Amino acid sequence: MENRLEYLYRRWNSQQLTSEEREEYFSLLERVDVDEVLGPLMEKSWAAATDDGALSPEQRRTMAAAILTGKERVKPARMRYLRWVAAAAAVLLLAGVSYRWLVPVSGKHTVAPVADIAPGSNGAVLTLGDGSKVVLDSVADGVVAQQKGANAVMKNGQLAYQTEAAGKAGAEVIYNTVSTPRGRQFNMKLPDGTRVWMNAATVMRYPTAFSGNERIVEVTGEAYFEVAQDKNKPFSVRFLSSVEGGREGIVKALGTEFNVCAYRDDPAAMVTLLGGKVMVLPSPNSEQNSILTPGQQASVFYGKSRNAGMTVQTADTARVMAWKNGMLNLHNLSLTEVMKQISRWYNIDVVYEDKVPEITFWGEISRSENLSTVLSFMAESGVKFKIEDGGKKLIVGK
């Protein structure tokens, strides 16, 4: 068992675990003496690590001792939501920048006492073709809206469509929009059977029946797609991100699984392929395109000009898919990037009292935890947090 755990540890260390391996890894951690098994592995990783020379030997020893001692404070019960951060050597990647581990320690946290804020939940708002809205947070199973040729139906918390005029030539095209406010997530089936999971603060527009020669939906925010195969009707996602004037990129797919993250307040839109094949275009009429293979990610950057730049790199799929798997993944993320996730999931505005501290976090925590639990872990970085305006504003201090 320890040999298997060592293998999974090294996979976790390099962020290469598959979803099945992740579950196996966390399960094993519940059944072993973590200090006895992982301690030597962490020390071995530390000994093999190198830095840029900015750390003195004494600083290196002190930092190692802090991390290796910190792990002993993790209680087994915590493992249900605190994912073990095994890559101890990662703190040497950027000397001079504070790396913080999500490890609870004794002492006072720098979170002002407030009424706790619950995490987000399942729910969305359906906007019909006539502009009327249906709140889907707690709708009973059954037909929630009748439109020409299509009924919107809820079953076990998932929205789907029963269409009568699907594919008929000349049939009126009716568009629906599903939006998840901050603090909500949702999953549904499009009229063609494609499954979509929507993260918080996401909007998706689509027809109630896919007629013609193609299937096109529009997304702002983050959504994961499992596309239903139809060789006669290619599937495309138009994503809008971080720009004025409604510039958009396109993902063209056929029978594939991919994640689109295209929030307007992010510097780039990112398309990550999990299975199959997709083509990414930074704009509708662009001659530039990239065909991704599983495990690759395309980042589309929009500057002040209308020309978009695009890069392709190997994806950290564990981090990309964390939200869908019920986790807040903070691996190698800055404070501002972490705060964006918190703002969207806990439906709270984030305000910085001073310049943003240069802190990089590592670790994972369940999205089912209340905000106070998340902030308590983050407060070990030395950053102060307080909540004002009746739970609507999170103040980040020095």
PDB file of C-alpha atoms in Angstrom, residues 8-263:
ATOM      1  CA  LEU A   8       0.145   8.652  -6.070  1.00  0.00           C
ATOM      2  CA  TYR A   9       2.049  11.171  -3.959  1.00  0.00           C
ATOM      3  CA  ARG A  10       4.464  11.831  -6.789  1.00  0.00           C
ATOM      4  CA  ARG A  11       1.572  12.178  -9.232  1.00  0.00           C
ATOM      5  CA  TRP A  12      -0.114  14.632  -6.864  1.00  0.00           C
ATOM      6  CA  ASN A  13       3.155  16.492  -6.437  1.00  0.00           C
ATOM      7  CA  SER A  14       3.300  17.109 -10.201  1.00  0.00           C
ATOM      8  CA  GLN A  15      -0.480  17.742 -10.473  1.00  0.00           C
ATOM      9  CA  GLN A  16      -1.012  14.736 -12.777  1.00  0.00           C
ATOM     10  CA  LEU A  17      -3.579  12.737 -10.829  1.00  0.00           C
ATOM     11  CA  THR A  18      -6.629  11.578 -12.730  1.00  0.00           C
ATOM     12  CA  SER A  19     -10.003  11.940 -11.004  1.00  0.00           C
ATOM     13  CA  GLU A  20      -9.951   8.225 -10.122  1.00  0.00           C
ATOM     14  CA  GLU A  21      -6.423   8.465  -8.734  1.00  0.00           C
ATOM     15  CA  ARG A  22      -7.408  11.500  -6.665  1.00  0.00           C
ATOM     16  CA  GLU A  23     -10.172   9.570  -4.932  1.00  0.00           C
ATOM     17  CA  GLU A  24      -7.836   6.621  -4.365  1.00  0.00           C
ATOM     18  CA  TYR A  25      -5.135   8.931  -2.989  1.00  0.00           C
ATOM     19  CA  PHE A  26      -7.454  10.663  -0.520  1.00  0.00           C
ATOM     20  CA  SER A  27      -8.896   7.320   0.544  1.00  0.00           C
ATOM     21  CA  LEU A  28      -5.429   5.937   1.266  1.00  0.00           C
ATOM     22  CA  LEU A  29      -4.534   9.006   3.306  1.00  0.00           C
ATOM     23  CA  GLU A  30      -7.474   8.274   5.588  1.00  0.00           C
ATOM     24  CA  ARG A  31      -6.154   4.770   6.303  1.00  0.00           C
ATOM     25  CA  VAL A  32      -2.445   5.309   6.962  1.00  0.00           C
ATOM     26  CA  ASP A  33      -0.279   7.094   9.475  1.00  0.00           C
ATOM     27  CA  VAL A  34       0.208  10.247   7.432  1.00  0.00           C
ATOM     28  CA  ASP A  35       3.257  11.459   9.372  1.00  0.00           C
ATOM     29  CA  GLU A  36       5.006   8.120   9.104  1.00  0.00           C
ATOM     30  CA  VAL A  37       4.313   7.575   5.399  1.00  0.00           C
ATOM     31  CA  LEU A  38       4.321  11.053   3.874  1.00  0.00           C
ATOM     32  CA  GLY A  39       6.945  12.595   6.132  1.00  0.00           C
ATOM     33  CA  PRO A  40       9.895  10.777   4.509  1.00  0.00           C
ATOM     34  CA  LEU A  41       8.489  11.447   1.035  1.00  0.00           C
ATOM     35  CA  MET A  42       8.177  15.165   1.727  1.00  0.00           C
ATOM     36  CA  GLU A  43      11.683  15.288   3.166  1.00  0.00           C
ATOM     37  CA  LYS A  44      13.018  13.468   0.094  1.00  0.00           C
ATOM     38  CA  SER A  45      11.287  15.968  -2.209  1.00  0.00           C
ATOM     39  CA  TRP A  46      12.670  18.831  -0.175  1.00  0.00           C
ATOM     40  CA  ALA A  47      16.214  17.480  -0.306  1.00  0.00           C
ATOM     41  CA  ALA A  48      16.016  17.123  -4.080  1.00  0.00           C
ATOM     42  CA  ALA A  49      14.606  20.628  -4.639  1.00  0.00           C
ATOM     43  CA  THR A  50      16.641  23.554  -5.921  1.00  0.00           C
ATOM     44  CA  ASP A  51      16.041  27.293  -5.748  1.00  0.00           C
ATOM     45  CA  ASP A  52      17.452  30.371  -7.401  1.00  0.00           C
ATOM     46  CA  GLY A  53      20.030  30.943  -4.666  1.00  0.00           C
ATOM     47  CA  ALA A  54      18.065  33.689  -2.927  1.00  0.00           C
ATOM     48  CA  LEU A  55      17.501  31.514   0.147  1.00  0.00           C
ATOM     49  CA  SER A  56      20.348  30.962   2.564  1.00  0.00           C
ATOM     50  CA  PRO A  57      20.914  27.449   3.969  1.00  0.00           C
ATOM     51  CA  GLU A  58      19.511  28.624   7.290  1.00  0.00           C
ATOM     52  CA  GLN A  59      16.388  30.072   5.638  1.00  0.00           C
ATOM     53  CA  ARG A  60      15.969  26.832   3.698  1.00  0.00           C
ATOM     54  CA  ARG A  61      16.184  24.735   6.884  1.00  0.00           C
ATOM     55  CA  THR A  62      13.768  27.029   8.722  1.00  0.00           C
ATOM     56  CA  MET A  63      11.231  26.931   5.914  1.00  0.00           C
ATOM     57  CA  ALA A  64      11.472  23.153   5.641  1.00  0.00           C
ATOM     58  CA  ALA A  65      10.978  22.749   9.374  1.00  0.00           C
ATOM     59  CA  ALA A  66       7.910  25.006   9.315  1.00  0.00           C
ATOM     60  CA  ILE A  67       6.248  23.031   6.556  1.00  0.00           C
ATOM     61  CA  LEU A  68       7.143  19.601   7.842  1.00  0.00           C
ATOM     62  CA  THR A  69       6.027  20.558  11.345  1.00  0.00           C
ATOM     63  CA  GLY A  70       2.855  22.149  10.034  1.00  0.00           C
ATOM     64  CA  LYS A  71       1.675  18.889   8.524  1.00  0.00           C
ATOM     65  CA  GLU A  72       1.554  17.321  11.989  1.00  0.00           C
ATOM     66  CA  ARG A  73      -1.217  19.688  12.963  1.00  0.00           C
ATOM     67  CA  VAL A  74      -3.609  18.211  10.420  1.00  0.00           C
ATOM     68  CA  LYS A  75      -6.188  16.070  12.131  1.00  0.00           C
ATOM     69  CA  PRO A  76      -7.457  12.974  10.283  1.00  0.00           C
ATOM     70  CA  ALA A  77     -11.010  14.315  10.439  1.00  0.00           C
ATOM     71  CA  ARG A  78      -9.867  17.332   8.463  1.00  0.00           C
ATOM     72  CA  MET A  79      -8.948  15.131   5.524  1.00  0.00           C
ATOM     73  CA  ARG A  80     -12.567  15.059   4.455  1.00  0.00           C
ATOM     74  CA  TYR A  81     -12.232  18.584   3.152  1.00  0.00           C
ATOM     75  CA  LEU A  82      -8.560  19.524   3.438  1.00  0.00           C
ATOM     76  CA  ARG A  83      -6.714  17.904   0.537  1.00  0.00           C
ATOM     77  CA  TRP A  84      -3.154  17.042   1.508  1.00  0.00           C
ATOM     78  CA  VAL A  85      -0.564  19.379   0.044  1.00  0.00           C
ATOM     79  CA  ALA A  86       2.296  16.963  -0.475  1.00  0.00           C
ATOM     80  CA  ALA A  87       4.607  19.008  -2.690  1.00  0.00           C
ATOM     81  CA  ALA A  88       6.642  20.578   0.086  1.00  0.00           C
ATOM     82  CA  ALA A  89       9.472  21.612  -2.242  1.00  0.00           C
ATOM     83  CA  ALA A  90       7.152  23.933  -4.139  1.00  0.00           C
ATOM     84  CA  VAL A  91       7.802  26.769  -1.675  1.00  0.00           C
ATOM     85  CA  LEU A  92      11.197  27.196  -3.303  1.00  0.00           C
ATOM     86  CA  LEU A  93       9.820  27.950  -6.745  1.00  0.00           C
ATOM     87  CA  LEU A  94       9.726  31.681  -6.180  1.00  0.00           C
ATOM     88  CA  ALA A  95      12.082  32.845  -3.447  1.00  0.00           C
ATOM     89  CA  GLY A  96      10.872  35.956  -1.682  1.00  0.00           C
ATOM     90  CA  VAL A  97       7.188  35.236  -2.301  1.00  0.00           C
ATOM     91  CA  SER A  98       5.146  33.801   0.560  1.00  0.00           C
ATOM     92  CA  TYR A  99       3.729  30.357  -0.156  1.00  0.00           C
ATOM     93  CA  ARG A 100       1.038  29.305   2.256  1.00  0.00           C
ATOM     94  CA  TRP A 101      -0.329  25.862   2.997  1.00  0.00           C
ATOM     95  CA  LEU A 102      -3.945  25.342   3.936  1.00  0.00           C
ATOM     96  CA  VAL A 103      -3.078  23.883   7.340  1.00  0.00           C
ATOM     97  CA  PRO A 104      -5.009  24.885  10.475  1.00  0.00           C
ATOM     98  CA  VAL A 105      -2.830  25.943  13.409  1.00  0.00           C
ATOM     99  CA  SER A 106      -3.529  27.004  16.924  1.00  0.00           C
ATOM    100  CA  GLY A 107      -3.740  30.656  17.855  1.00  0.00           C
ATOM    101  CA  LYS A 108      -5.890  33.593  16.892  1.00  0.00           C
ATOM    102  CA  HIS A 109      -7.013  33.899  13.306  1.00  0.00           C
ATOM    103  CA  THR A 110      -7.178  37.307  11.713  1.00  0.00           C
ATOM    104  CA  VAL A 111     -10.797  36.983  10.670  1.00  0.00           C
ATOM    105  CA  ALA A 112     -13.119  39.430  12.367  1.00  0.00           C
ATOM    106  CA  PRO A 113     -16.018  37.592  14.080  1.00  0.00           C
ATOM    107  CA  VAL A 114     -19.130  37.845  11.933  1.00  0.00           C
ATOM    108  CA  ALA A 115     -22.237  35.885  11.153  1.00  0.00           C
ATOM    109  CA  ASP A 116     -20.992  33.044   8.968  1.00  0.00           C
ATOM    110  CA  ILE A 117     -21.639  32.934   5.239  1.00  0.00           C
ATOM    111  CA  ALA A 118     -22.822  29.678   3.748  1.00  0.00           C
ATOM    112  CA  PRO A 119     -21.312  28.349   0.526  1.00  0.00           C
ATOM    113  CA  GLY A 120     -23.057  28.478  -2.815  1.00  0.00           C
ATOM    114  CA  SER A 121     -25.689  25.964  -3.853  1.00  0.00           C
ATOM    115  CA  ASN A 122     -27.466  24.609  -6.913  1.00  0.00           C
ATOM    116  CA  GLY A 123     -29.736  27.009  -8.716  1.00  0.00           C
ATOM    117  CA  ALA A 124     -30.174  29.250 -11.741  1.00  0.00           C
ATOM    118  CA  VAL A 125     -32.538  31.606 -13.508  1.00  0.00           C
ATOM    119  CA  LEU A 126     -34.134  30.546 -16.811  1.00  0.00           C
ATOM    120  CA  THR A 127     -35.038  33.405 -19.154  1.00  0.00           C
ATOM    121  CA  LEU A 128     -37.545  32.369 -21.824  1.00  0.00           C
ATOM    122  CA  GLY A 129     -37.901  33.631 -25.361  1.00  0.00           C
ATOM    123  CA  ASP A 130     -40.573  36.146 -24.343  1.00  0.00           C
ATOM    124  CA  GLY A 131     -38.364  37.610 -21.628  1.00  0.00           C
ATOM    125  CA  SER A 132     -40.173  36.020 -18.686  1.00  0.00           C
ATOM    126  CA  LYS A 133     -38.021  34.419 -15.985  1.00  0.00           C
ATOM    127  CA  VAL A 134     -38.247  31.219 -13.952  1.00  0.00           C
ATOM    128  CA  VAL A 135     -36.148  30.754 -10.807  1.00  0.00           C
ATOM    129  CA  LEU A 136     -34.937  27.146 -10.817  1.00  0.00           C
ATOM    130  CA  ASP A 137     -33.446  26.961  -7.314  1.00  0.00           C
ATOM    131  CA  SER A 138     -36.226  24.858  -5.792  1.00  0.00           C
ATOM    132  CA  VAL A 139     -38.640  24.131  -8.631  1.00  0.00           C
ATOM    133  CA  ALA A 140     -40.502  20.826  -8.383  1.00  0.00           C
ATOM    134  CA  ASP A 141     -40.044  18.154 -11.041  1.00  0.00           C
ATOM    135  CA  GLY A 142     -42.153  18.629 -14.142  1.00  0.00           C
ATOM    136  CA  VAL A 143     -42.722  21.145 -16.921  1.00  0.00           C
ATOM    137  CA  VAL A 144     -41.567  24.610 -15.854  1.00  0.00           C
ATOM    138  CA  ALA A 145     -42.197  26.406 -19.161  1.00  0.00           C
ATOM    139  CA  GLN A 146     -44.068  25.735 -22.399  1.00  0.00           C
ATOM    140  CA  GLN A 147     -42.799  27.359 -25.581  1.00  0.00           C
ATOM    141  CA  LYS A 148     -43.473  26.811 -29.260  1.00  0.00           C
ATOM    142  CA  GLY A 149     -42.340  23.290 -30.021  1.00  0.00           C
ATOM    143  CA  ALA A 150     -40.382  22.859 -26.778  1.00  0.00           C
ATOM    144  CA  ASN A 151     -41.086  22.272 -23.103  1.00  0.00           C
ATOM    145  CA  ALA A 152     -38.525  23.070 -20.431  1.00  0.00           C
ATOM    146  CA  VAL A 153     -38.603  20.280 -17.847  1.00  0.00           C
ATOM    147  CA  MET A 154     -36.977  19.893 -14.427  1.00  0.00           C
ATOM    148  CA  LYS A 155     -36.064  16.440 -13.131  1.00  0.00           C
ATOM    149  CA  ASN A 156     -33.958  15.803 -10.023  1.00  0.00           C
ATOM    150  CA  GLY A 157     -32.616  19.344 -10.079  1.00  0.00           C
ATOM    151  CA  GLN A 158     -31.554  19.234 -13.744  1.00  0.00           C
ATOM    152  CA  LEU A 159     -33.086  21.186 -16.610  1.00  0.00           C
ATOM    153  CA  ALA A 160     -33.813  19.408 -19.915  1.00  0.00           C
ATOM    154  CA  TYR A 161     -35.969  19.933 -22.999  1.00  0.00           C
ATOM    155  CA  GLN A 162     -38.760  18.018 -24.676  1.00  0.00           C
ATOM    156  CA  THR A 163     -38.862  19.264 -28.269  1.00  0.00           C
ATOM    157  CA  GLU A 164     -41.431  18.639 -30.947  1.00  0.00           C
ATOM    158  CA  ALA A 165     -40.116  20.844 -33.754  1.00  0.00           C
ATOM    159  CA  ALA A 166     -36.453  19.906 -33.440  1.00  0.00           C
ATOM    160  CA  GLY A 167     -34.681  20.144 -36.759  1.00  0.00           C
ATOM    161  CA  LYS A 168     -37.791  21.092 -38.780  1.00  0.00           C
ATOM    162  CA  ALA A 169     -36.956  23.438 -41.627  1.00  0.00           C
ATOM    163  CA  GLY A 170     -38.580  26.831 -41.262  1.00  0.00           C
ATOM    164  CA  ALA A 171     -39.425  26.333 -37.594  1.00  0.00           C
ATOM    165  CA  GLU A 172     -39.179  29.505 -35.516  1.00  0.00           C
ATOM    166  CA  VAL A 173     -35.940  29.637 -33.536  1.00  0.00           C
ATOM    167  CA  ILE A 174     -36.567  30.455 -29.889  1.00  0.00           C
ATOM    168  CA  TYR A 175     -33.668  31.229 -27.588  1.00  0.00           C
ATOM    169  CA  ASN A 176     -33.477  30.588 -23.861  1.00  0.00           C
ATOM    170  CA  THR A 177     -30.852  31.811 -21.409  1.00  0.00           C
ATOM    171  CA  VAL A 178     -29.753  30.116 -18.201  1.00  0.00           C
ATOM    172  CA  SER A 179     -27.783  32.254 -15.771  1.00  0.00           C
ATOM    173  CA  THR A 180     -26.182  31.300 -12.474  1.00  0.00           C
ATOM    174  CA  PRO A 181     -25.848  34.278 -10.123  1.00  0.00           C
ATOM    175  CA  ARG A 182     -22.894  34.468  -7.769  1.00  0.00           C
ATOM    176  CA  GLY A 183     -23.327  31.753  -5.161  1.00  0.00           C
ATOM    177  CA  ARG A 184     -25.055  29.326  -7.527  1.00  0.00           C
ATOM    178  CA  GLN A 185     -24.058  26.455  -9.838  1.00  0.00           C
ATOM    179  CA  PHE A 186     -26.232  24.414 -12.172  1.00  0.00           C
ATOM    180  CA  ASN A 187     -26.240  21.537 -14.642  1.00  0.00           C
ATOM    181  CA  MET A 188     -28.565  20.855 -17.533  1.00  0.00           C
ATOM    182  CA  LYS A 189     -29.097  19.056 -20.807  1.00  0.00           C
ATOM    183  CA  LEU A 190     -29.332  21.043 -24.003  1.00  0.00           C
ATOM    184  CA  PRO A 191     -32.012  20.047 -26.541  1.00  0.00           C
ATOM    185  CA  ASP A 192     -29.500  17.819 -28.399  1.00  0.00           C
ATOM    186  CA  GLY A 193     -28.569  15.890 -25.253  1.00  0.00           C
ATOM    187  CA  THR A 194     -25.294  17.738 -24.596  1.00  0.00           C
ATOM    188  CA  ARG A 195     -24.657  17.993 -20.861  1.00  0.00           C
ATOM    189  CA  VAL A 196     -23.478  21.292 -19.394  1.00  0.00           C
ATOM    190  CA  TRP A 197     -22.251  22.148 -15.904  1.00  0.00           C
ATOM    191  CA  MET A 198     -22.229  25.876 -15.126  1.00  0.00           C
ATOM    192  CA  ASN A 199     -20.054  27.498 -12.469  1.00  0.00           C
ATOM    193  CA  ALA A 200     -21.131  30.557 -10.482  1.00  0.00           C
ATOM    194  CA  ALA A 201     -21.650  33.891 -12.300  1.00  0.00           C
ATOM    195  CA  THR A 202     -22.170  32.258 -15.703  1.00  0.00           C
ATOM    196  CA  VAL A 203     -24.613  32.985 -18.529  1.00  0.00           C
ATOM    197  CA  MET A 204     -25.406  30.612 -21.402  1.00  0.00           C
ATOM    198  CA  ARG A 205     -27.696  31.402 -24.361  1.00  0.00           C
ATOM    199  CA  TYR A 206     -28.949  28.608 -26.665  1.00  0.00           C
ATOM    200  CA  PRO A 207     -31.864  27.695 -28.953  1.00  0.00           C
ATOM    201  CA  THR A 208     -34.651  25.466 -27.660  1.00  0.00           C
ATOM    202  CA  ALA A 209     -34.124  23.298 -30.756  1.00  0.00           C
ATOM    203  CA  PHE A 210     -31.029  22.969 -32.939  1.00  0.00           C
ATOM    204  CA  SER A 211     -32.175  23.370 -36.539  1.00  0.00           C
ATOM    205  CA  GLY A 212     -29.988  23.889 -39.584  1.00  0.00           C
ATOM    206  CA  ASN A 213     -26.481  22.529 -40.088  1.00  0.00           C
ATOM    207  CA  GLU A 214     -24.834  23.428 -36.781  1.00  0.00           C
ATOM    208  CA  ARG A 215     -25.331  23.728 -33.040  1.00  0.00           C
ATOM    209  CA  ILE A 216     -24.168  26.989 -31.453  1.00  0.00           C
ATOM    210  CA  VAL A 217     -24.376  28.216 -27.853  1.00  0.00           C
ATOM    211  CA  GLU A 218     -22.933  31.347 -26.235  1.00  0.00           C
ATOM    212  CA  VAL A 219     -21.220  31.426 -22.830  1.00  0.00           C
ATOM    213  CA  THR A 220     -19.864  34.083 -20.501  1.00  0.00           C
ATOM    214  CA  GLY A 221     -18.338  32.704 -17.314  1.00  0.00           C
ATOM    215  CA  GLU A 222     -17.323  29.073 -16.852  1.00  0.00           C
ATOM    216  CA  ALA A 223     -18.958  25.898 -18.121  1.00  0.00           C
ATOM    217  CA  TYR A 224     -17.988  22.279 -18.700  1.00  0.00           C
ATOM    218  CA  PHE A 225     -19.427  20.510 -21.756  1.00  0.00           C
ATOM    219  CA  GLU A 226     -19.975  16.847 -22.591  1.00  0.00           C
ATOM    220  CA  VAL A 227     -21.050  17.151 -26.219  1.00  0.00           C
ATOM    221  CA  ALA A 228     -23.605  14.748 -27.700  1.00  0.00           C
ATOM    222  CA  GLN A 229     -22.302  13.325 -30.954  1.00  0.00           C
ATOM    223  CA  ASP A 230     -23.947  14.394 -34.190  1.00  0.00           C
ATOM    224  CA  LYS A 231     -21.606  14.282 -37.198  1.00  0.00           C
ATOM    225  CA  ASN A 232     -24.123  16.167 -39.306  1.00  0.00           C
ATOM    226  CA  LYS A 233     -24.312  19.116 -36.906  1.00  0.00           C
ATOM    227  CA  PRO A 234     -20.978  20.352 -35.511  1.00  0.00           C
ATOM    228  CA  PHE A 235     -21.162  21.835 -32.013  1.00  0.00           C
ATOM    229  CA  SER A 236     -19.659  25.270 -31.278  1.00  0.00           C
ATOM    230  CA  VAL A 237     -19.359  27.458 -28.194  1.00  0.00           C
ATOM    231  CA  ARG A 238     -18.940  31.192 -28.577  1.00  0.00           C
ATOM    232  CA  PHE A 239     -17.286  32.609 -25.486  1.00  0.00           C
ATOM    233  CA  LEU A 240     -17.164  36.249 -24.423  1.00  0.00           C
ATOM    234  CA  SER A 241     -14.420  37.441 -22.092  1.00  0.00           C
ATOM    235  CA  SER A 242     -12.697  40.431 -20.510  1.00  0.00           C
ATOM    236  CA  VAL A 243     -13.378  42.865 -23.298  1.00  0.00           C
ATOM    237  CA  GLU A 244     -15.416  45.860 -24.373  1.00  0.00           C
ATOM    238  CA  GLY A 245     -17.437  45.645 -27.526  1.00  0.00           C
ATOM    239  CA  GLY A 246     -18.499  42.020 -27.238  1.00  0.00           C
ATOM    240  CA  ARG A 247     -15.460  40.360 -28.806  1.00  0.00           C
ATOM    241  CA  GLU A 248     -15.738  36.613 -28.823  1.00  0.00           C
ATOM    242  CA  GLY A 249     -13.780  33.457 -29.422  1.00  0.00           C
ATOM    243  CA  ILE A 250     -15.062  30.119 -30.668  1.00  0.00           C
ATOM    244  CA  VAL A 251     -14.621  26.478 -29.680  1.00  0.00           C
ATOM    245  CA  LYS A 252     -15.577  24.004 -32.397  1.00  0.00           C
ATOM    246  CA  ALA A 253     -16.162  20.468 -31.132  1.00  0.00           C
ATOM    247  CA  LEU A 254     -17.600  17.109 -32.137  1.00  0.00           C
ATOM    248  CA  GLY A 255     -18.297  14.486 -29.481  1.00  0.00           C
ATOM    249  CA  THR A 256     -15.888  15.782 -26.872  1.00  0.00           C
ATOM    250  CA  GLU A 257     -15.424  17.034 -23.305  1.00  0.00           C
ATOM    251  CA  PHE A 258     -13.990  20.455 -22.533  1.00  0.00           C
ATOM    252  CA  ASN A 259     -14.089  23.350 -20.078  1.00  0.00           C
ATOM    253  CA  VAL A 260     -14.512  27.000 -21.066  1.00  0.00           C
ATOM    254  CA  CYS A 261     -13.521  29.681 -18.548  1.00  0.00           C
ATOM    255  CA  ALA A 262     -14.335  33.114 -19.941  1.00  0.00           C
ATOM    256  CA  TYR A 263     -15.169  35.585 -17.186  1.00  0.00           C
TER     257      TYR A 263
END
